[in-house]
Structures are given as C-alpha cells and as structure tokens.
Coordinates of N, CA and C in Angstrom, one line a residue:
M114 N -110.1 -20.2 7.1 CA -110.1 -19.4 8.3 C -109.3 -20.0 9.4
T115 N -108.5 -19.2 10.1 CA -107.6 -19.7 11.2 C -108.5 -20.0 12.4
S116 N -108.2 -21.1 13.0 CA -108.9 -21.5 14.3 C -108.5 -20.5 15.4
P117 N -109.4 -20.1 16.3 CA -109.0 -19.3 17.4 C -107.9 -19.8 18.3
D118 N -107.7 -21.2 18.3 CA -106.7 -21.8 19.2 C -105.4 -22.0 18.5
V119 N -105.3 -21.7 17.2 CA -104.1 -21.9 16.4 C -103.4 -20.5 16.1
P120 N -102.1 -20.4 16.4 CA -101.5 -19.1 16.1 C -101.7 -18.7 14.7
D121 N -102.0 -17.4 14.5 CA -102.2 -16.9 13.2 C -100.9 -16.5 12.6
P122 N -100.4 -17.1 11.5 CA -99.1 -16.8 10.9 C -99.1 -15.4 10.2
A123 N -100.2 -14.9 9.8 CA -100.2 -13.7 9.0 C -99.7 -12.5 9.9
G124 N -98.7 -11.9 9.4 CA -98.1 -10.8 10.2 C -97.0 -11.2 11.2
A125 N -96.8 -12.5 11.3 CA -95.8 -13.0 12.3 C -94.4 -12.6 11.9
D126 N -94.1 -12.3 10.7 CA -92.8 -12.0 10.3 C -92.5 -10.5 10.3
R127 N -93.5 -9.7 10.8 CA -93.4 -8.3 10.8 C -92.9 -7.9 12.2
P128 N -91.6 -7.5 12.4 CA -91.1 -7.2 13.7 C -91.8 -6.0 14.3
F129 N -92.2 -6.1 15.6 CA -92.7 -4.9 16.2 C -92.4 -5.0 17.7
F130 N -92.6 -3.8 18.4 CA -92.4 -3.7 19.8 C -93.6 -3.1 20.4
V131 N -93.8 -3.3 21.7 CA -95.0 -2.9 22.4 C -94.6 -1.9 23.6
L132 N -95.2 -0.8 23.7 CA -95.0 0.1 24.8 C -96.2 -0.1 25.8
L133 N -95.8 -0.4 27.0 CA -96.8 -0.8 28.0 C -96.6 -0.1 29.3
G134 N -97.6 0.1 30.1 CA -97.5 0.8 31.3 C -98.8 1.0 32.0
P135 N -98.8 1.5 33.2 CA -100.1 1.7 33.9 C -100.8 3.0 33.4
D136 N -102.0 3.2 34.0 CA -102.7 4.5 33.6 C -101.9 5.6 34.2
G137 N -101.7 6.7 33.3 CA -100.9 7.8 33.8 C -99.4 7.7 33.6
A138 N -99.0 6.7 32.9 CA -97.6 6.4 32.7 C -96.9 7.4 31.7
G139 N -97.8 8.0 30.8 CA -97.3 8.9 29.8 C -97.0 8.2 28.4
K140 N -97.7 7.1 28.2 CA -97.5 6.4 26.9 C -97.9 7.2 25.7
S141 N -99.0 8.0 25.8 CA -99.4 8.8 24.6 C -98.3 9.8 24.3
S142 N -97.7 10.4 25.3 CA -96.7 11.4 25.1 C -95.5 10.8 24.4
V143 N -95.1 9.6 24.9 CA -94.0 8.9 24.3 C -94.3 8.5 22.9
M144 N -95.5 8.0 22.6 CA -95.8 7.6 21.3 C -95.8 8.8 20.3
S145 N -96.3 9.9 20.7 CA -96.2 11.1 19.9 C -94.8 11.6 19.6
A146 N -93.9 11.5 20.7 CA -92.5 11.9 20.5 C -91.8 11.0 19.6
V147 N -92.1 9.7 19.7 CA -91.4 8.7 18.8 C -91.9 8.9 17.3
E148 N -93.2 9.1 17.1 CA -93.7 9.3 15.8 C -93.2 10.6 15.1
A149 N -93.0 11.6 15.9 CA -92.5 12.9 15.4 C -91.0 13.0 15.3
G150 N -90.3 12.1 15.9 CA -88.9 12.2 15.9 C -88.2 11.7 14.6
P151 N -86.9 11.8 14.6 CA -86.2 11.4 13.4 C -85.8 10.0 13.3
S152 N -86.3 9.1 14.2 CA -85.8 7.8 14.3 C -86.4 6.8 13.2
G153 N -87.5 7.3 12.6 CA -88.0 6.5 11.5 C -89.0 5.4 12.0
W154 N -89.4 5.5 13.2 CA -90.4 4.5 13.8 C -91.8 4.8 13.4
R155 N -92.6 3.8 13.1 CA -94.0 3.9 12.9 C -94.7 3.5 14.2
T156 N -95.7 4.3 14.6 CA -96.5 4.0 15.8 C -97.9 3.7 15.5
L157 N -98.5 2.8 16.3 CA -99.9 2.5 16.2 C -100.5 2.5 17.6
S158 N -101.7 3.2 17.7 CA -102.4 3.3 18.9 C -103.9 3.5 18.7
T159 N -104.7 3.2 19.7 CA -106.1 3.4 19.6 C -106.5 4.6 20.5
D160 N -105.6 5.4 21.0 CA -105.9 6.6 21.8 C -106.4 7.7 20.8
G161 N -107.3 8.5 21.3 CA -108.0 9.4 20.5 C -107.1 10.3 19.6
G162 N -106.1 11.0 20.2 CA -105.3 11.9 19.4 C -104.3 11.2 18.5
L163 N -104.2 9.9 18.6 CA -103.2 9.1 17.8 C -103.8 8.3 16.8
V164 N -105.1 8.2 16.7 CA -105.8 7.4 15.6 C -105.8 8.2 14.3
R165 N -105.4 7.5 13.3 CA -105.4 8.2 12.0 C -106.8 8.4 11.4
P166 N -106.9 9.4 10.6 CA -108.2 9.8 10.1 C -109.0 8.7 9.4
E167 N -108.3 7.8 8.7 CA -109.1 6.7 8.1 C -109.6 5.7 9.0
H168 N -109.2 5.8 10.3 CA -109.7 4.9 11.3 C -110.5 5.6 12.4
A169 N -111.3 6.6 12.0 CA -112.0 7.4 12.9 C -113.1 6.6 13.6
L170 N -113.5 5.5 13.1 CA -114.5 4.6 13.7 C -113.9 4.1 15.1
I171 N -112.6 3.8 15.1 CA -112.0 3.3 16.3 C -112.2 4.3 17.4
D172 N -112.0 5.6 17.1 CA -112.1 6.7 18.1 C -113.5 6.8 18.5
R173 N -114.5 6.7 17.6 CA -115.9 6.8 18.0 C -116.3 5.6 18.9
L174 N -115.8 4.4 18.6 CA -116.1 3.3 19.5 C -115.5 3.5 20.9
R175 N -114.3 4.0 20.9 CA -113.7 4.3 22.2 C -114.5 5.3 23.0
R176 N -114.9 6.3 22.4 CA -115.7 7.3 23.1 C -117.1 6.7 23.5
G177 N -117.6 5.8 22.7 CA -118.8 5.1 23.2 C -118.6 4.3 24.4
V178 N -117.4 3.7 24.6 CA -117.2 2.9 25.8 C -117.2 3.8 27.0
F179 N -116.6 5.0 26.9 CA -116.5 5.9 28.1 C -117.8 6.6 28.3
E180 N -118.5 7.0 27.2 CA -119.7 7.9 27.4 C -121.0 7.1 27.6
D181 N -121.0 5.9 27.1 CA -122.3 5.1 27.1 C -122.2 3.8 27.9
V182 N -121.1 3.0 27.6 CA -121.1 1.7 28.2 C -120.7 1.7 29.7
L183 N -119.6 2.4 30.0 CA -119.1 2.4 31.4 C -120.1 3.0 32.4
P184 N -120.8 4.2 32.0 CA -121.8 4.7 33.0 C -123.0 3.7 33.2
G185 N -123.2 2.8 32.2 CA -124.3 1.9 32.3 C -123.9 0.4 32.6
L186 N -122.6 0.3 33.0 CA -122.1 -1.1 33.2 C -122.8 -1.7 34.5
G187 N -123.3 -2.9 34.2 CA -124.0 -3.6 35.3 C -125.5 -3.4 35.3
S188 N -125.9 -2.4 34.6 CA -127.4 -2.1 34.5 C -127.8 -2.2 33.0
A189 N -127.3 -1.3 32.2 CA -127.7 -1.3 30.8 C -126.8 -2.2 30.0
Y190 N -125.6 -2.4 30.4 CA -124.6 -3.2 29.7 C -123.9 -4.2 30.6
S191 N -123.5 -5.4 30.1 CA -122.8 -6.4 30.9 C -121.3 -6.2 30.7
T192 N -120.5 -6.8 31.6 CA -119.1 -6.8 31.4 C -118.7 -7.5 30.2
E193 N -119.4 -8.6 29.8 CA -119.1 -9.3 28.6 C -119.3 -8.4 27.3
F194 N -120.3 -7.6 27.4 CA -120.5 -6.6 26.3 C -119.4 -5.7 26.2
L195 N -118.9 -5.2 27.4 CA -117.8 -4.3 27.4 C -116.5 -4.9 26.8
A196 N -116.3 -6.2 27.1 CA -115.1 -6.9 26.6 C -115.2 -7.1 25.1
S197 N -116.5 -7.4 24.6 CA -116.7 -7.5 23.2 C -116.4 -6.2 22.4
L198 N -116.8 -5.1 23.0 CA -116.6 -3.8 22.3 C -115.1 -3.5 22.4
L199 N -114.4 -3.8 23.5 CA -113.0 -3.5 23.5 C -112.2 -4.4 22.5
Q200 N -112.8 -5.5 22.2 CA -112.1 -6.4 21.2 C -111.9 -5.7 19.9
T201 N -112.7 -4.7 19.5 CA -112.6 -4.0 18.3 C -111.2 -3.3 18.2
A202 N -110.7 -2.8 19.3 CA -109.4 -2.1 19.4 C -108.3 -3.2 19.2
V203 N -108.5 -4.3 19.8 CA -107.5 -5.4 19.7 C -107.3 -5.9 18.3
V204 N -108.4 -6.2 17.6 CA -108.4 -6.7 16.3 C -107.9 -5.6 15.3
H205 N -108.2 -4.3 15.6 CA -107.7 -3.2 14.8 C -106.2 -3.2 14.8
L206 N -105.6 -3.3 16.0 CA -104.2 -3.3 16.0 C -103.6 -4.5 15.3
R207 N -104.2 -5.7 15.5 CA -103.7 -6.9 14.8 C -103.7 -6.6 13.3
D208 N -104.8 -6.1 12.8 CA -104.9 -5.8 11.4 C -103.9 -4.8 10.9
E209 N -103.7 -3.8 11.7 CA -102.7 -2.8 11.3 C -101.3 -3.4 11.2
I210 N -101.0 -4.3 12.1 CA -99.6 -4.9 12.1 C -99.5 -5.6 10.8
R211 N -100.5 -6.3 10.3 CA -100.4 -7.0 9.1 C -100.2 -6.1 7.9
R212 N -100.7 -4.9 8.0 CA -100.6 -4.0 6.8 C -99.3 -3.2 6.7
Q213 N -98.4 -3.3 7.8 CA -97.2 -2.5 7.8 C -96.1 -3.1 7.0
D214 N -95.2 -2.2 6.5 CA -94.0 -2.7 5.8 C -93.1 -3.3 6.9
P215 N -92.7 -4.6 6.7 CA -91.9 -5.3 7.7 C -90.5 -4.6 7.8
E216 N -90.1 -3.8 6.9 CA -88.8 -3.1 7.0 C -88.8 -1.9 7.8
V217 N -90.0 -1.4 8.2 CA -90.1 -0.2 9.0 C -90.4 -0.6 10.5
P218 N -89.5 -0.2 11.4 CA -89.7 -0.5 12.8 C -91.0 0.0 13.3
L219 N -91.7 -0.8 14.2 CA -93.1 -0.5 14.6 C -93.2 -0.6 16.1
L220 N -93.8 0.4 16.7 CA -94.1 0.5 18.1 C -95.6 0.5 18.3
I221 N -96.1 -0.4 19.1 CA -97.6 -0.5 19.3 C -97.9 -0.1 20.7
D222 N -98.9 0.7 20.9 CA -99.4 1.2 22.2 C -100.2 0.1 22.9
S223 N -99.6 -0.6 23.9 CA -100.3 -1.6 24.8 C -100.7 -2.9 24.1
Y224 N -101.0 -2.9 22.8 CA -101.5 -4.1 22.1 C -102.7 -4.6 22.8
Y225 N -102.8 -6.0 23.0 CA -104.0 -6.5 23.7 C -103.7 -6.7 25.2
Y226 N -102.5 -6.5 25.6 CA -102.1 -6.9 27.0 C -102.9 -6.1 28.0
K227 N -102.9 -4.7 27.8 CA -103.6 -3.9 28.8 C -105.1 -4.1 28.8
I228 N -105.7 -4.2 27.6 CA -107.1 -4.4 27.5 C -107.5 -5.8 28.1
L229 N -106.7 -6.8 27.9 CA -107.1 -8.1 28.6 C -107.0 -8.0 30.1
A230 N -106.0 -7.3 30.6 CA -105.9 -7.1 32.0 C -107.1 -6.3 32.6
K231 N -107.5 -5.3 31.9 CA -108.6 -4.5 32.3 C -109.9 -5.2 32.3
C232 N -110.1 -6.1 31.3 CA -111.3 -6.9 31.2 C -111.3 -7.9 32.4
R233 N -110.2 -8.4 32.7 CA -110.2 -9.3 33.9 C -110.5 -8.6 35.2
L234 N -110.0 -7.3 35.3 CA -110.3 -6.6 36.5 C -111.7 -6.1 36.5
A235 N -112.4 -6.0 35.4 CA -113.8 -5.6 35.3 C -114.7 -6.8 35.7
G236 N -114.1 -8.0 35.8 CA -114.9 -9.2 36.2 C -115.0 -10.3 35.1
V237 N -114.4 -10.0 33.9 CA -114.5 -11.1 32.9 C -113.1 -11.8 33.0
D238 N -113.1 -12.8 34.0 CA -111.8 -13.4 34.3 C -111.4 -14.4 33.2
E239 N -112.4 -15.1 32.6 CA -112.0 -16.0 31.5 C -113.0 -15.7 30.3
N240 N -112.5 -15.8 29.1 CA -113.4 -15.5 27.9 C -112.7 -16.2 26.7
P241 N -113.5 -16.8 25.8 CA -112.9 -17.4 24.6 C -112.1 -16.4 23.8
M242 N -112.4 -15.1 23.9 CA -111.7 -14.1 23.1 C -110.2 -14.1 23.5
Y243 N -109.9 -14.4 24.8 CA -108.6 -14.2 25.3 C -107.6 -15.2 24.6
S244 N -108.1 -16.4 24.3 CA -107.3 -17.4 23.6 C -107.0 -16.9 22.2
W245 N -108.0 -16.3 21.6 CA -107.8 -15.8 20.2 C -106.7 -14.6 20.3
W246 N -106.9 -13.7 21.2 CA -105.9 -12.6 21.3 C -104.5 -13.1 21.5
R247 N -104.4 -14.1 22.3 CA -103.0 -14.6 22.6 C -102.4 -15.4 21.5
S248 N -103.2 -15.7 20.5 CA -102.7 -16.3 19.3 C -102.2 -15.3 18.2
F249 N -102.4 -14.0 18.5 CA -101.9 -13.0 17.6 C -100.4 -12.9 17.5
P250 N -99.8 -12.3 16.5 CA -98.3 -12.2 16.4 C -97.8 -11.5 17.7
Q251 N -96.7 -12.0 18.2 CA -96.1 -11.5 19.4 C -94.9 -10.5 19.1
P252 N -94.7 -9.5 20.0 CA -93.6 -8.6 19.7 C -92.2 -9.1 20.0
R253 N -91.2 -8.4 19.4 CA -89.9 -8.8 19.7 C -89.6 -8.5 21.2
A254 N -90.2 -7.5 21.7 CA -90.0 -7.1 23.2 C -91.1 -6.1 23.6
V255 N -91.3 -6.0 24.9 CA -92.1 -5.1 25.5 C -91.3 -4.1 26.3
V256 N -91.6 -2.8 26.1 CA -91.0 -1.7 26.8 C -92.0 -1.2 27.8
Y257 N -91.7 -1.4 29.1 CA -92.6 -1.1 30.2 C -92.2 0.1 30.9
L258 N -93.2 1.1 31.0 CA -93.0 2.3 31.7 C -93.4 2.1 33.2
D259 N -92.4 2.0 34.0 CA -92.8 1.6 35.4 C -92.9 2.8 36.3
V260 N -94.2 3.4 36.3 CA -94.5 4.6 37.0 C -95.3 4.2 38.3
S261 N -95.0 4.8 39.4 CA -95.6 4.5 40.7 C -97.1 5.0 40.7
P262 N -98.0 4.4 41.4 CA -99.3 4.9 41.5 C -99.4 6.3 42.0
A263 N -98.5 6.7 42.9 CA -98.5 8.0 43.5 C -98.3 9.0 42.4
S264 N -97.3 8.8 41.6 CA -97.0 9.7 40.5 C -98.1 9.8 39.5
A265 N -98.6 8.6 39.1 CA -99.7 8.6 38.2 C -101.0 9.3 38.7
W266 N -101.2 9.2 40.0 CA -102.3 9.9 40.6 C -102.2 11.4 40.5
Q267 N -101.0 11.9 40.7 CA -100.7 13.3 40.5 C -100.9 13.7 39.0
R268 N -100.4 12.9 38.1 CA -100.5 13.2 36.7 C -102.0 13.3 36.2
L269 N -102.8 12.5 36.8 CA -104.2 12.4 36.4 C -105.1 13.3 37.3
G270 N -104.5 14.4 37.8 CA -105.3 15.4 38.5 C -105.8 14.9 39.8
R271 N -105.1 14.1 40.5 CA -105.5 13.5 41.8 C -106.9 12.9 41.7
G272 N -107.1 12.2 40.6 CA -108.4 11.5 40.4 C -109.4 12.2 39.6
A273 N -109.1 13.5 39.2 CA -110.1 14.3 38.5 C -110.3 13.8 37.1
R274 N -109.3 13.1 36.5 CA -109.3 12.7 35.1 C -109.4 11.2 35.0
L275 N -109.9 10.5 36.0 CA -110.0 9.1 35.9 C -111.3 8.6 35.3
N276 N -111.3 7.4 34.7 CA -112.5 6.8 34.2 C -112.7 5.5 35.0
P277 N -113.9 4.9 34.9 CA -114.2 3.7 35.8 C -113.3 2.5 35.5
L278 N -112.5 2.5 34.4 CA -111.6 1.4 34.1 C -110.2 1.7 34.6
E279 N -110.1 2.7 35.6 CA -108.8 3.0 36.1 C -108.7 3.0 37.6
H280 N -109.8 2.6 38.3 CA -109.8 2.5 39.7 C -110.9 1.5 40.2
F281 N -110.8 1.0 41.4 CA -111.8 0.2 42.0 C -112.8 1.1 42.7
G282 N -114.0 0.6 42.9 CA -115.0 1.4 43.6 C -115.8 2.3 42.7
R283 N -117.0 2.7 43.2 CA -117.9 3.5 42.4 C -117.3 4.9 42.0
L284 N -116.7 5.5 43.0 CA -116.1 6.8 42.8 C -114.6 6.8 42.9
P285 N -113.9 7.6 42.1 CA -112.4 7.6 42.2 C -111.9 8.1 43.5
D286 N -111.0 7.4 44.2 CA -110.3 7.9 45.3 C -108.9 7.3 45.3
W287 N -108.0 7.8 46.2 CA -106.6 7.3 46.1 C -106.5 5.8 46.4
G288 N -107.3 5.3 47.4 CA -107.2 3.9 47.8 C -107.6 3.0 46.6
G289 N -108.7 3.3 46.0 CA -109.2 2.5 44.9 C -108.3 2.6 43.7
F290 N -107.7 3.8 43.5 CA -106.8 3.9 42.4 C -105.5 3.1 42.6
E291 N -104.9 3.3 43.8 CA -103.7 2.6 44.1 C -103.8 1.1 44.0
S292 N -104.9 0.5 44.6 CA -105.2 -0.9 44.5 C -105.4 -1.4 43.1
Y293 N -106.1 -0.6 42.3 CA -106.4 -1.0 40.9 C -105.1 -1.0 40.1
Q294 N -104.3 0.0 40.3 CA -103.0 0.1 39.5 C -102.0 -1.0 39.9
K295 N -102.0 -1.4 41.1 CA -101.1 -2.5 41.5 C -101.6 -3.8 40.9
S296 N -102.9 -4.0 40.9 CA -103.4 -5.2 40.3 C -103.2 -5.2 38.8
L297 N -103.4 -4.0 38.2 CA -103.2 -3.9 36.7 C -101.8 -4.3 36.4
R298 N -100.8 -3.7 37.1 CA -99.4 -4.0 36.9 C -99.1 -5.5 36.9
K299 N -99.6 -6.1 38.0 CA -99.4 -7.6 38.2 C -99.9 -8.4 37.0
L300 N -101.2 -8.1 36.5 CA -101.8 -8.8 35.4 C -101.1 -8.5 34.1
M301 N -100.7 -7.3 33.9 CA -100.0 -7.0 32.6 C -98.6 -7.7 32.5
L302 N -97.9 -7.7 33.6 CA -96.6 -8.3 33.6 C -96.7 -9.8 33.5
E303 N -97.8 -10.3 34.1 CA -98.1 -11.8 34.0 C -98.4 -12.1 32.5
E304 N -99.1 -11.2 31.8 CA -99.5 -11.5 30.4 C -98.3 -11.4 29.5
V305 N -97.2 -10.7 29.8 CA -96.1 -10.6 28.9 C -94.9 -11.4 29.4
R306 N -95.1 -12.3 30.3 CA -94.0 -13.0 30.8 C -93.2 -13.9 29.8
H307 N -93.9 -14.2 28.6 CA -93.3 -15.0 27.6 C -92.4 -14.3 26.6
V308 N -92.4 -12.9 26.7 CA -91.6 -12.1 25.8 C -90.6 -11.3 26.6
P309 N -89.5 -10.9 26.0 CA -88.5 -10.0 26.7 C -89.2 -8.7 27.1
V310 N -88.9 -8.2 28.3 CA -89.5 -7.0 28.8 C -88.3 -6.1 29.3
A311 N -88.3 -4.8 28.8 CA -87.3 -3.8 29.2 C -88.1 -2.8 30.1
M312 N -87.6 -2.7 31.4 CA -88.3 -1.8 32.3 C -87.6 -0.4 32.3
I313 N -88.5 0.6 32.0 CA -88.0 2.0 32.1 C -88.4 2.6 33.4
E314 N -87.5 2.9 34.2 CA -87.8 3.5 35.5 C -88.4 4.9 35.3
E315 N -89.1 5.4 36.3 CA -89.8 6.6 36.2 C -88.8 7.8 35.9
Q316 N -89.2 8.6 34.9 CA -88.3 9.7 34.5 C -88.9 11.0 34.9
P317 N -88.1 12.1 35.0 CA -88.6 13.4 35.4 C -89.5 14.1 34.4
S318 N -89.5 13.7 33.2 CA -90.3 14.4 32.1 C -90.7 13.5 31.0
A319 N -91.7 13.9 30.2 CA -92.1 13.1 29.1 C -91.0 13.0 28.1
E320 N -90.2 14.0 27.9 CA -89.1 14.0 27.0 C -88.0 13.0 27.4
R321 N -87.7 13.0 28.7 CA -86.7 12.1 29.2 C -87.2 10.6 29.0
T322 N -88.5 10.4 29.2 CA -89.1 9.1 29.1 C -89.0 8.7 27.6
A323 N -89.3 9.5 26.7 CA -89.2 9.2 25.3 C -87.8 8.9 24.9
D324 N -86.8 9.6 25.4 CA -85.4 9.4 25.1 C -85.0 8.0 25.6
A325 N -85.5 7.7 26.8 CA -85.1 6.4 27.4 C -85.7 5.2 26.6
V326 N -87.0 5.4 26.1 CA -87.6 4.4 25.3 C -86.8 4.2 24.0
L327 N -86.5 5.3 23.4 CA -85.7 5.2 22.1 C -84.4 4.6 22.3
E328 N -83.7 4.8 23.4 CA -82.4 4.1 23.7 C -82.6 2.6 23.8
V329 N -83.7 2.2 24.4 CA -84.0 0.7 24.5 C -84.3 0.2 23.1
L330 N -85.1 0.9 22.3 CA -85.4 0.4 21.0 C -84.2 0.4 20.1
A331 N -83.3 1.3 20.2 CA -82.1 1.3 19.4 C -81.2 0.1 19.7
R332 N -81.3 -0.5 20.9 CA -80.5 -1.6 21.2 C -81.1 -2.9 20.6

C-alpha cells in the first residue's frame, strides 16, 4: 500500500488536463461541449449531469452533501465530516484517471484543487487528507476559466442558485459571494502553482468558452 506522503505512481503516465474555475464559470457547459465534440477528448466530472450511470453513487453522495450535510453543518455535522465526504469525489477522480486509456486525451473537471480550496474556506485549514490528495498524479496543465464574481453572480440567478459552499455568511448576498469567490480564486491558483496554467479570459457565451478551451488543449 502506498504511503499517504509518497507520490502514487499508478496513473502517473496517463496524461490529463484539468479544467478549473470559480463557481458560475461555466465548467459544466464546457465539459459537455468537449465530450460531445469531434475532438476525441474524454471528460471526467462529479457534477450530476456528467456522472456516468455506473457511478450513480457519486451523484447520490453529492446530493447528500447539499441536501443533508450543508444544512446541518456545525450542528448535526462537523466540517471534518464534510471534508471526509467530499474526499469520495477526489478519490473517484483519481481512480478514474487510472482506468483510462493513456492514448486518449483526458480533461478532468476541477480534480481535487477546488474541493481542497472549499474545504479550507469551510474551516478545515489543515488535514492529513490534503497531503494524500497532493500525492495524486498531476496534470500536464490546468486550464483556468477566469470569470469575474459579478458575471458569475448574474449567471447564478443573482444568488438564487447558490449553495452554502459558494458564499460567506448564513444567507447568500452579493458581498458574501464576491468575498468568497475572490478567496476561492486565490486558494485555487495557489494550489496549482506547481503546474502550467493557461488562463481563459471571460467569453461572451458557453460556445465561445468551449472553443477557447479546445484551442488551448490543441496546443
């Protein structure tokens, strides 16, 4: 068994890329466009509509986080319990990387980078799990969708479609959302500082964003 502090070589030779960005950046739309396009890319995600039928448990666990854990965070459930449950998504993506054909280009939605940042913002600043996650295979590069908090706020219904892991404060408002997203961006970019990062500036549509991502991946 591999020690949590020693990089896991399994899957290390499978080249992959990571699509990263703040809440409301449009990653799910880009992932769907890349998967459906003629480019031949394989995509992996833990978002509800992008999880394959054989991994339905991942979607159920994700719903459990939003429907049960987050409403009871701090009373019925601890932040450490939340981080432990989110780890199932991280390990699932790691396992899926191992299973993929190394000859097929692979795009991963957020990998562990965004989950780790959100765990830290939830109050779990340090945890032994983080060292294990950081030992997982690393991408060739990260493609970062750099969307402003103001645009993301509009895309998310001016706060109507936010969950508690997307803003500071008990109730969603613009100030709590903007502050959270700025902190999230800082932590995510800090987490990926050891790999090449291609910044995609905000685009006028999901289609243009997908095209911009594919242009970067083609290079």
